[in-house]
PDB file of C-alpha atoms and ligand atoms in Angstrom:
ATOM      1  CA  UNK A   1       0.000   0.000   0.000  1.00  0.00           C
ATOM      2  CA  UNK A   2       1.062   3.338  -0.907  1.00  0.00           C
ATOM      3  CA  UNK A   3      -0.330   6.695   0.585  1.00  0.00           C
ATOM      4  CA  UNK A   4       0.402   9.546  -1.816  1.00  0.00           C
ATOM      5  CA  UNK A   5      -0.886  13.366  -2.172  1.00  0.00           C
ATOM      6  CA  UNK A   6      -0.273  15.251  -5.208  1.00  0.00           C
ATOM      7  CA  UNK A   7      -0.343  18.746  -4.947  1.00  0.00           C
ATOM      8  CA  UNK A   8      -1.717  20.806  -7.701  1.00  0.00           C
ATOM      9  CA  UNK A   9      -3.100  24.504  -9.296  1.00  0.00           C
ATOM     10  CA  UNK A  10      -5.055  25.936 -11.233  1.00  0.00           C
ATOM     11  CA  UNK A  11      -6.637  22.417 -13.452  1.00  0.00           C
ATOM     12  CA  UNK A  12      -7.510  25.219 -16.636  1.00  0.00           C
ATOM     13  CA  UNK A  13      -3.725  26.941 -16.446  1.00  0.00           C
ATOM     14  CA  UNK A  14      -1.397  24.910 -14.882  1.00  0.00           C
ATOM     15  CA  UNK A  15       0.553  22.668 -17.407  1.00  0.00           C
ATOM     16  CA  UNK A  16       3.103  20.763 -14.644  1.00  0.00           C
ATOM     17  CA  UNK A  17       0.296  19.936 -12.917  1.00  0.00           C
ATOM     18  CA  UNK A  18      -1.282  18.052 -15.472  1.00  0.00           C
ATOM     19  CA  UNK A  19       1.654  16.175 -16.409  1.00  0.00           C
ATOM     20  CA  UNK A  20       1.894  14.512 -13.483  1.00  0.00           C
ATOM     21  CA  UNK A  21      -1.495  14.176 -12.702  1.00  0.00           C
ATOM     22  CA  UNK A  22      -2.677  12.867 -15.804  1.00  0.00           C
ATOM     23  CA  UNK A  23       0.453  10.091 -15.814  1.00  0.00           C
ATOM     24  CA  UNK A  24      -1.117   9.101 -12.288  1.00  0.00           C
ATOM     25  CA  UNK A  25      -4.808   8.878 -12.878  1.00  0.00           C
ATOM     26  CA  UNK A  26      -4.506   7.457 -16.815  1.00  0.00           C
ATOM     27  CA  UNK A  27      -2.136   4.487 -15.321  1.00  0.00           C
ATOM     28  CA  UNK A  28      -4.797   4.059 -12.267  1.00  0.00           C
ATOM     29  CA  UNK A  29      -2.005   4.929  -9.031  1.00  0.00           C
ATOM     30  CA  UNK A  30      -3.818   5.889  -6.279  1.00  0.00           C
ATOM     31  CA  UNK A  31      -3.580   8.934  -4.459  1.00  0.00           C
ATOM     32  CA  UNK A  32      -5.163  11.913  -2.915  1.00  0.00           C
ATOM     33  CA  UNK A  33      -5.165  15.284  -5.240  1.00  0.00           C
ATOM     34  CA  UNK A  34      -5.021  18.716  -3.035  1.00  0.00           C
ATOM     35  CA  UNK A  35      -5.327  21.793  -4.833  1.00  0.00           C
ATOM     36  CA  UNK A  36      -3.458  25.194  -4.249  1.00  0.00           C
ATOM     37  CA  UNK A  37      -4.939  28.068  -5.563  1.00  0.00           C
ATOM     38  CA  UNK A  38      -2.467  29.923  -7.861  1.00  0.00           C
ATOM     39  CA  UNK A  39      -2.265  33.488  -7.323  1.00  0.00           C
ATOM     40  CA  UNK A  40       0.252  34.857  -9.811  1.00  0.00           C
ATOM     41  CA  UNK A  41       3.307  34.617  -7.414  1.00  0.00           C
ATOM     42  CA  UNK A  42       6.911  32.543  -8.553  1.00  0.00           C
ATOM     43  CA  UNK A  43       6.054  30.169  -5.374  1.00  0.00           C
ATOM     44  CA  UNK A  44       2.284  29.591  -4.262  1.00  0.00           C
ATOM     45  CA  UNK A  45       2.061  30.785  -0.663  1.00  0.00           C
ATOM     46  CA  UNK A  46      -0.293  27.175  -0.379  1.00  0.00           C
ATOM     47  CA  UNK A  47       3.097  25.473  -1.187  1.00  0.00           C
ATOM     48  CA  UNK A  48       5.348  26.436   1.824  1.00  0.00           C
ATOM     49  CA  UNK A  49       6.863  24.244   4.120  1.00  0.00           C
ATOM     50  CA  UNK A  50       5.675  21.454   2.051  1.00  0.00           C
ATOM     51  CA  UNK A  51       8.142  21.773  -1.545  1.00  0.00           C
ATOM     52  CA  UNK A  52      11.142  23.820  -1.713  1.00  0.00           C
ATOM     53  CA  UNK A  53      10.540  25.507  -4.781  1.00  0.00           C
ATOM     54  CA  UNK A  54       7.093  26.679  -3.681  1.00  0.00           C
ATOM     55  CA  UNK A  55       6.033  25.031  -6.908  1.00  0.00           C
ATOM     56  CA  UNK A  56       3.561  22.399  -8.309  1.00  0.00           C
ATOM     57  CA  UNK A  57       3.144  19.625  -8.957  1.00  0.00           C
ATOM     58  CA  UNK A  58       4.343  17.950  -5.652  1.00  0.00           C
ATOM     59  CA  UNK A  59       4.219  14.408  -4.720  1.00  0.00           C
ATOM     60  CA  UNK A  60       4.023  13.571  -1.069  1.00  0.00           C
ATOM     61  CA  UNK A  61       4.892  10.311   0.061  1.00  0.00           C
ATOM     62  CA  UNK A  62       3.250  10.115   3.302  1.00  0.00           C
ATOM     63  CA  UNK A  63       4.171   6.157   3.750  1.00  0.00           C
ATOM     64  CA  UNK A  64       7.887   7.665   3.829  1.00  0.00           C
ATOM     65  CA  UNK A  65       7.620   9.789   6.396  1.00  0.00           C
ATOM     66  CA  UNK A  66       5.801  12.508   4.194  1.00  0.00           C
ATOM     67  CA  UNK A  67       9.181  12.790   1.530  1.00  0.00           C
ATOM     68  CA  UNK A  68       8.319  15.295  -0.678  1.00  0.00           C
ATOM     69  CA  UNK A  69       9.324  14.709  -4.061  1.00  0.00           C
ATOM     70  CA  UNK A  70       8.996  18.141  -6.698  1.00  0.00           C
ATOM     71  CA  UNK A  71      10.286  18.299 -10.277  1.00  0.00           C
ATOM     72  CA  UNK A  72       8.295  16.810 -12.426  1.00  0.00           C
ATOM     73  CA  UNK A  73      10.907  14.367 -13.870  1.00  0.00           C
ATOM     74  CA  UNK A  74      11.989  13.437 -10.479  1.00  0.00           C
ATOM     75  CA  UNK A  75       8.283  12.593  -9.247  1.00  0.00           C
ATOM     76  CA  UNK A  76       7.951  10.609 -12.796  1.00  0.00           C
ATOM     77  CA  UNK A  77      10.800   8.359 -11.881  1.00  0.00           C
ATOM     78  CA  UNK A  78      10.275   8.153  -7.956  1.00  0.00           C
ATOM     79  CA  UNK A  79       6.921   6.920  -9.544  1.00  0.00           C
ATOM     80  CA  UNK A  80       8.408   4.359 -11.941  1.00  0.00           C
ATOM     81  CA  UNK A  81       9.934   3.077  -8.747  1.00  0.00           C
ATOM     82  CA  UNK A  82       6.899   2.584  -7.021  1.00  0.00           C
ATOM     83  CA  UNK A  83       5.032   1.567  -9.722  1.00  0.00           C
ATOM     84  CA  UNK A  84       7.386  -0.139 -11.906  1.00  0.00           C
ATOM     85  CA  UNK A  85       3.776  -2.658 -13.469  1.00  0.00           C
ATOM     86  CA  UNK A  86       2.053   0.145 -14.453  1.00  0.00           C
ATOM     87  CA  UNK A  87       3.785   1.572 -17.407  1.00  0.00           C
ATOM     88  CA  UNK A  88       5.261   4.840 -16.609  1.00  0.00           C
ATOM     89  CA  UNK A  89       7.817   4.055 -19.106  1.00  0.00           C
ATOM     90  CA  UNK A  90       7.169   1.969 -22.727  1.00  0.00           C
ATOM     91  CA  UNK A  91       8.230  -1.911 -22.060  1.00  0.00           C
ATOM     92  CA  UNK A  92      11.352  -1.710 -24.421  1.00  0.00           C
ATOM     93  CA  UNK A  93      14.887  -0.839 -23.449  1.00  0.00           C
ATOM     94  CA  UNK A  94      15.306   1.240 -26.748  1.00  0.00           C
ATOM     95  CA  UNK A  95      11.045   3.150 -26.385  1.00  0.00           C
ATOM     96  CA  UNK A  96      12.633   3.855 -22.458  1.00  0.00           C
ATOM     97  CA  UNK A  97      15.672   5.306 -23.990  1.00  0.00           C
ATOM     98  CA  UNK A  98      13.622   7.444 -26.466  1.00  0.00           C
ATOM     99  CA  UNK A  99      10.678   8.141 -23.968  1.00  0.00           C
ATOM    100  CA  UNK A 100      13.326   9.352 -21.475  1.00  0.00           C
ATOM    101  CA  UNK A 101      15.091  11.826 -24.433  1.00  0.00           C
ATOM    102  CA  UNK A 102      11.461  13.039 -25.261  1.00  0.00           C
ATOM    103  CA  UNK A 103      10.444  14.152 -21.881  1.00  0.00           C
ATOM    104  CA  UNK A 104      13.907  15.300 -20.782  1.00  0.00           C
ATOM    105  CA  UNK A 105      13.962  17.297 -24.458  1.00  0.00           C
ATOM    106  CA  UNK A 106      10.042  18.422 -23.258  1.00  0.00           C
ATOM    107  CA  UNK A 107      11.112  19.609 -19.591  1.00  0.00           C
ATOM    108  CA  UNK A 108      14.366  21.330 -20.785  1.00  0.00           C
ATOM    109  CA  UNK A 109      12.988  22.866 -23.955  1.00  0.00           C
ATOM    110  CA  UNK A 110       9.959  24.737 -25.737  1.00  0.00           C
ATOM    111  CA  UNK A 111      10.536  27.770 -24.118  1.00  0.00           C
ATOM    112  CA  UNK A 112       9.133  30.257 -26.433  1.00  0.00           C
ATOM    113  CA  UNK A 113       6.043  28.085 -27.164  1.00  0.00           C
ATOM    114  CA  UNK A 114       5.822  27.747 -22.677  1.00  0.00           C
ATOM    115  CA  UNK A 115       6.043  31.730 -22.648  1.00  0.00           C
ATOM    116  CA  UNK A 116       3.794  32.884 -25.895  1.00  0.00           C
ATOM    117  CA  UNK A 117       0.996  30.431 -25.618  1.00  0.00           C
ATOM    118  CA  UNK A 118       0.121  30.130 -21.741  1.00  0.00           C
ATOM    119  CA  UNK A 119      -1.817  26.954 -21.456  1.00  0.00           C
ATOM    120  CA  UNK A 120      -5.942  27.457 -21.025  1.00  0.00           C
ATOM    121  CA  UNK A 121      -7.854  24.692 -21.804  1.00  0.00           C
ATOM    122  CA  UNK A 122     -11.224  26.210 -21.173  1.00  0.00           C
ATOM    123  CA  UNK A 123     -10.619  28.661 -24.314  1.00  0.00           C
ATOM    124  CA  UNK A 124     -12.339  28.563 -27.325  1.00  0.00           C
ATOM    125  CA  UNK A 125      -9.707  28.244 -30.131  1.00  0.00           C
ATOM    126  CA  UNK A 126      -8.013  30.849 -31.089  1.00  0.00           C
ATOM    127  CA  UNK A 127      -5.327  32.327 -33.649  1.00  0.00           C
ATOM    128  CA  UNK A 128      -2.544  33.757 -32.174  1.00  0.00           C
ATOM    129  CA  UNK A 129       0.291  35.768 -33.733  1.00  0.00           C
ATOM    130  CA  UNK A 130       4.096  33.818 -32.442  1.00  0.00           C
ATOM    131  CA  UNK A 131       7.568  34.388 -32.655  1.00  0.00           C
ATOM    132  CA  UNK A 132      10.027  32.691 -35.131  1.00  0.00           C
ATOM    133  CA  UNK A 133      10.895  30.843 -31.761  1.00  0.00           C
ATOM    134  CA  UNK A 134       7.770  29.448 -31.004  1.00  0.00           C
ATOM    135  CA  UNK A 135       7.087  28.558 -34.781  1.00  0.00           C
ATOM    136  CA  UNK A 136      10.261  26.282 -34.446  1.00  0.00           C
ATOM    137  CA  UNK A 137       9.211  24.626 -31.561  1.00  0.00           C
ATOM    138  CA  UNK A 138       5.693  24.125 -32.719  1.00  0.00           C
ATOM    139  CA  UNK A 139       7.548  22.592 -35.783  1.00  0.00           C
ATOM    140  CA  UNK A 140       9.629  20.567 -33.535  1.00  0.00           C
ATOM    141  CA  UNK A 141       6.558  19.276 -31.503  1.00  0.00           C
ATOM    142  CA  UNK A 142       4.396  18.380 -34.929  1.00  0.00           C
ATOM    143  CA  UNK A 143       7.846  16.176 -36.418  1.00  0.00           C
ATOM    144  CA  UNK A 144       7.792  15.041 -32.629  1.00  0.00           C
ATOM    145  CA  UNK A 145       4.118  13.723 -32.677  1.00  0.00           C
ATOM    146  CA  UNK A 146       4.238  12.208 -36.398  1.00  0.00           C
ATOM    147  CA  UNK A 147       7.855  10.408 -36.182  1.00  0.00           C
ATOM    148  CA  UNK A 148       6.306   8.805 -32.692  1.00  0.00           C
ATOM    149  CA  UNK A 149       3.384   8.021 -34.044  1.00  0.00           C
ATOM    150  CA  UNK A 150       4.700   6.426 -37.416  1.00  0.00           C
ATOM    151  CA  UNK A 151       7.063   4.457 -35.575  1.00  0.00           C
ATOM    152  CA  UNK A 152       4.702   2.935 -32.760  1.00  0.00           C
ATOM    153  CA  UNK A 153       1.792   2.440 -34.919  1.00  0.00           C
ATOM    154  CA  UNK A 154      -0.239   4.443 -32.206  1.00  0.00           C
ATOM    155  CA  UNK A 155      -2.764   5.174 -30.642  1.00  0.00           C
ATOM    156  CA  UNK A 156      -0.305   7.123 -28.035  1.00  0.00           C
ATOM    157  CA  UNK A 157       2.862   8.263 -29.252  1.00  0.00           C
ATOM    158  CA  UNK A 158       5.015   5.123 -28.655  1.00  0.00           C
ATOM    159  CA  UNK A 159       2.152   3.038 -28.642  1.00  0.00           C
ATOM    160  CA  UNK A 160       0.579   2.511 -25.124  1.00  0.00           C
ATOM    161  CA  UNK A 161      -0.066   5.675 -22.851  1.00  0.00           C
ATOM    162  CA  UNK A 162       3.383   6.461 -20.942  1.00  0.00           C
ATOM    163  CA  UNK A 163       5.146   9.308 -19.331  1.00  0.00           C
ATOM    164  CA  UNK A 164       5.519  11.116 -22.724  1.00  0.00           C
ATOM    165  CA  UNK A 165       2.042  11.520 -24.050  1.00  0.00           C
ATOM    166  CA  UNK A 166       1.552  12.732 -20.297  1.00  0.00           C
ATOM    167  CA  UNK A 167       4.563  15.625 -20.563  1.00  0.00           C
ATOM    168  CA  UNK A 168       3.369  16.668 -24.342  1.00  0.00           C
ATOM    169  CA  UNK A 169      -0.315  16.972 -23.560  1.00  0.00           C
ATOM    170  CA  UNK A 170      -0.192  20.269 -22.376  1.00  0.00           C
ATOM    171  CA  UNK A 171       2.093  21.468 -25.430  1.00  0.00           C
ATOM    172  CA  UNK A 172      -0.828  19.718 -27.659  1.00  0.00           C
ATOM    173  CA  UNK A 173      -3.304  21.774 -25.847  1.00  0.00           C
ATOM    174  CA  UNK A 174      -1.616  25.102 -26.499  1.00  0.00           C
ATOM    175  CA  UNK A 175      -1.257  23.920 -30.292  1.00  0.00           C
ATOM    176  CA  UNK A 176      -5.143  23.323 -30.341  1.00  0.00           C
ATOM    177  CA  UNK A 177      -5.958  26.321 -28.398  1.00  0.00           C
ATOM    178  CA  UNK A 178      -4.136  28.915 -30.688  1.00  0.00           C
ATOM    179  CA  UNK A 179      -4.343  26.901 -34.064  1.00  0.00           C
ATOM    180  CA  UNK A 180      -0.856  26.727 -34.121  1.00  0.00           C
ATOM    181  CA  UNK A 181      -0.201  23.509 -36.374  1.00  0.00           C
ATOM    182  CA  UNK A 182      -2.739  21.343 -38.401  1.00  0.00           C
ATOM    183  CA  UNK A 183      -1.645  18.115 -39.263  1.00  0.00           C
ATOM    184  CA  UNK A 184      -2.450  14.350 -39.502  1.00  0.00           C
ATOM    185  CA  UNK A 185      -0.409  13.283 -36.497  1.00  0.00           C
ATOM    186  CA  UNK A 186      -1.737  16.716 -34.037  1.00  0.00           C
ATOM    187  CA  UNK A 187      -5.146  15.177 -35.199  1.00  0.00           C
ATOM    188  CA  UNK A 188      -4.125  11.576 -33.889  1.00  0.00           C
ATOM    189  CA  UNK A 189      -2.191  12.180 -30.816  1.00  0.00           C
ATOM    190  CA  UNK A 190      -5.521  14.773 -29.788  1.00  0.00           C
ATOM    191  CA  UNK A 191      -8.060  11.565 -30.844  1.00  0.00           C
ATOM    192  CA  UNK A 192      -5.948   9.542 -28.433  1.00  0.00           C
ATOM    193  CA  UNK A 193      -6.162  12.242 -25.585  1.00  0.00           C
ATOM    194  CA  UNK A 194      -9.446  12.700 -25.852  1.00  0.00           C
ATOM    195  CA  UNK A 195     -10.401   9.206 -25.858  1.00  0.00           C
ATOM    196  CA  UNK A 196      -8.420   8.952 -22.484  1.00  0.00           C
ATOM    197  CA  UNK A 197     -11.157   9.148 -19.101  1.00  0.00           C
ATOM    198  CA  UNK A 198      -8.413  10.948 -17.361  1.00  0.00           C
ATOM    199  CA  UNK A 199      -8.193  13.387 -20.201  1.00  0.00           C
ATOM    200  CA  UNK A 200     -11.526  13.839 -20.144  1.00  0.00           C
ATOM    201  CA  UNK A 201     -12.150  14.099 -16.364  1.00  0.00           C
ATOM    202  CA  UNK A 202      -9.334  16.857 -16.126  1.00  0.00           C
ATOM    203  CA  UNK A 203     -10.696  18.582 -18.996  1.00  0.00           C
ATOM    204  CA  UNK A 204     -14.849  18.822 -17.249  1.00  0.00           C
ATOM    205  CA  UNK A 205     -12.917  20.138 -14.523  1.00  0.00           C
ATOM    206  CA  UNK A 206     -11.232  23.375 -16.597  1.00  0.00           C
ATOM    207  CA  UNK A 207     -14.799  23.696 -17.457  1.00  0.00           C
ATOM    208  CA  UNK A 208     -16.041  23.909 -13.911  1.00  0.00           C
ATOM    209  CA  UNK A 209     -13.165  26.023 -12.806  1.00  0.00           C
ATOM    210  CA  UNK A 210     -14.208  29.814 -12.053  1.00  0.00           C
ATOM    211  CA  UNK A 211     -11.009  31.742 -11.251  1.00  0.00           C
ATOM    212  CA  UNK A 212      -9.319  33.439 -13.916  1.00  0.00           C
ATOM    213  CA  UNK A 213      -5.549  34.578 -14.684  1.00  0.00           C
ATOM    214  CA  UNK A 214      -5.731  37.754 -16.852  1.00  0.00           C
ATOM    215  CA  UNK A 215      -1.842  37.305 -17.867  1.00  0.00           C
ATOM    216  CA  UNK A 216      -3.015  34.278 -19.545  1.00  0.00           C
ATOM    217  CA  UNK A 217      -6.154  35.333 -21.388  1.00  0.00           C
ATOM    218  CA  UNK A 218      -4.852  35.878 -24.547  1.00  0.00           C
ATOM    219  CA  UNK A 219      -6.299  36.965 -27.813  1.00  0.00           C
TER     220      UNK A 219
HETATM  221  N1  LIG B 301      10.318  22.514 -13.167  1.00  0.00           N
HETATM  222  C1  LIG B 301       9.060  22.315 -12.461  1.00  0.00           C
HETATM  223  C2  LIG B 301       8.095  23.367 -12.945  1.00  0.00           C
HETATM  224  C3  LIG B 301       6.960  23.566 -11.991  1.00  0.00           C
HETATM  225  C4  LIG B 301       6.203  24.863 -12.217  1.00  0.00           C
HETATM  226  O1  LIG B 301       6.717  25.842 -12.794  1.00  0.00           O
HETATM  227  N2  LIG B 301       4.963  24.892 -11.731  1.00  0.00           N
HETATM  228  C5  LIG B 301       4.135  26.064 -11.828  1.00  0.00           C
HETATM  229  C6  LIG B 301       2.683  25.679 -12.066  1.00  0.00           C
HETATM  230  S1  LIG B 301       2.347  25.166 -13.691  1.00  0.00           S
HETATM  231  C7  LIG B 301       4.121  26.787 -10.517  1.00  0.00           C
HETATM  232  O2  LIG B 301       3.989  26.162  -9.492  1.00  0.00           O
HETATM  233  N3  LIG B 301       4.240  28.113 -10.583  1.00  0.00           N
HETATM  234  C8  LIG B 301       4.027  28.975  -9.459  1.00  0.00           C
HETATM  235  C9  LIG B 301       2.849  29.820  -9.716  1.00  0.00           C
HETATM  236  O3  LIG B 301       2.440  29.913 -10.866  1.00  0.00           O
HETATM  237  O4  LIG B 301       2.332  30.399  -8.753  1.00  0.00           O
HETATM  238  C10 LIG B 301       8.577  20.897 -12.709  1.00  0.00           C
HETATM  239  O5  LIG B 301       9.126  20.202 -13.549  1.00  0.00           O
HETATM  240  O6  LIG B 301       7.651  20.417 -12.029  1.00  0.00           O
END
């Protein structure tokens, strides 16, 4: 038995904390979700004294004395660890090597796409003017999604749901939010998603979500 909390924000804006939580609740781990508000701050004032950073998502481990594990890539792993049946990471040595590169390349990278295109999944599509910058890494995302996807055969990008399709959901929801790329694969990777009941039950609960964060109402 295990006896985790995840701390989150904002379901609508927060990108990190859907990562994780969407890895957790589409491979079925248990735990309990707590919510701190965002209010625009670099560290959530709900987050002291339990991360260092101040940020989400956190995973508390209250079986280990209440470690708290932040970074998303570190909570991924601590949860292959724990977890190592459920499929955190693709089966094959060589999909783990790749899966690894893809979500180290995701965590590390897309910067200008992370800073122009704030995620908001409750928003009605929209077309939003980007940088040269973002362009790239939109381009980067879209070769991304349809080398994955030719090379798995689907439905997820290296075949079963894993840590990656977890860590590029969010960048999928800023390219369907702001009509940055349509192509075959953006089309198949979001039919996958959205055939997910985690996706879906994260996505109701943007919906339900009141509070708003004018910085990232664009357009
Ligand atoms: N490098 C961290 C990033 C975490 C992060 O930036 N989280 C955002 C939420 S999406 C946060 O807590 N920001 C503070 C705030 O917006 O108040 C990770 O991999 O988990």
């Amino acid at each position: 038995m295990t006896d985790l909390a995840l701390y989150i924000t904002n379901k609508n804006y927060s990108s990190w904390s859907l990562r994780i939580w969407l890895l957790m609740r589409a491979l079925d781990i248990p735990f309990e979700e707590v919510m701190v508000p965002m209010t625009g701050e670099a560290q959530i004032p709900g987050m002291t004294g339990i991360s260092p950073t101040g940020k989400v998502p956190c995973l508390v481990d209250r079986d280990q004395g209440g470690l708290a594990i932040w970074e998303s890539t570190a909570i991924t792993e601590y949860l292959n660890e724990l977890f190592p049946e459920c499929g955190v990471w693709p089966a094959q040595m060589r999909d783990r090597a790749r899966a690894r590169a893809l979500v180290s390349e995701m965590h590390g990278g897309f910067a200008a796409l992370r800073g122009e295109c704030p995620m908001n999944m409750r928003r009605p599509p929209v077309t939003l003017a980007v940088s040269d910058a973002c362009r790239a890494n939109v381009a980067r995302a879209g070769a991304i999604f349809a080398s994955s996807l030719d090379t798995s055969g689907g439905p997820f990008l290296l075949g079963r749901f894993s840590a990656v399709d977890a860590f590029y959901a969010p960048v999928l929801s800023r390219i369907l939010t702001y009509n940055l790329l349509d192509s075959a694969a953006v089309h198949a990777f979001a039919d996958a998603l959205e055939n997910l009941p985690a996706w879906q039950e994260w996505r109701a609960a943007t919906l339900a979500e009141t509070a708003m964060v004018a910085a990232d109402e664009l357009g």
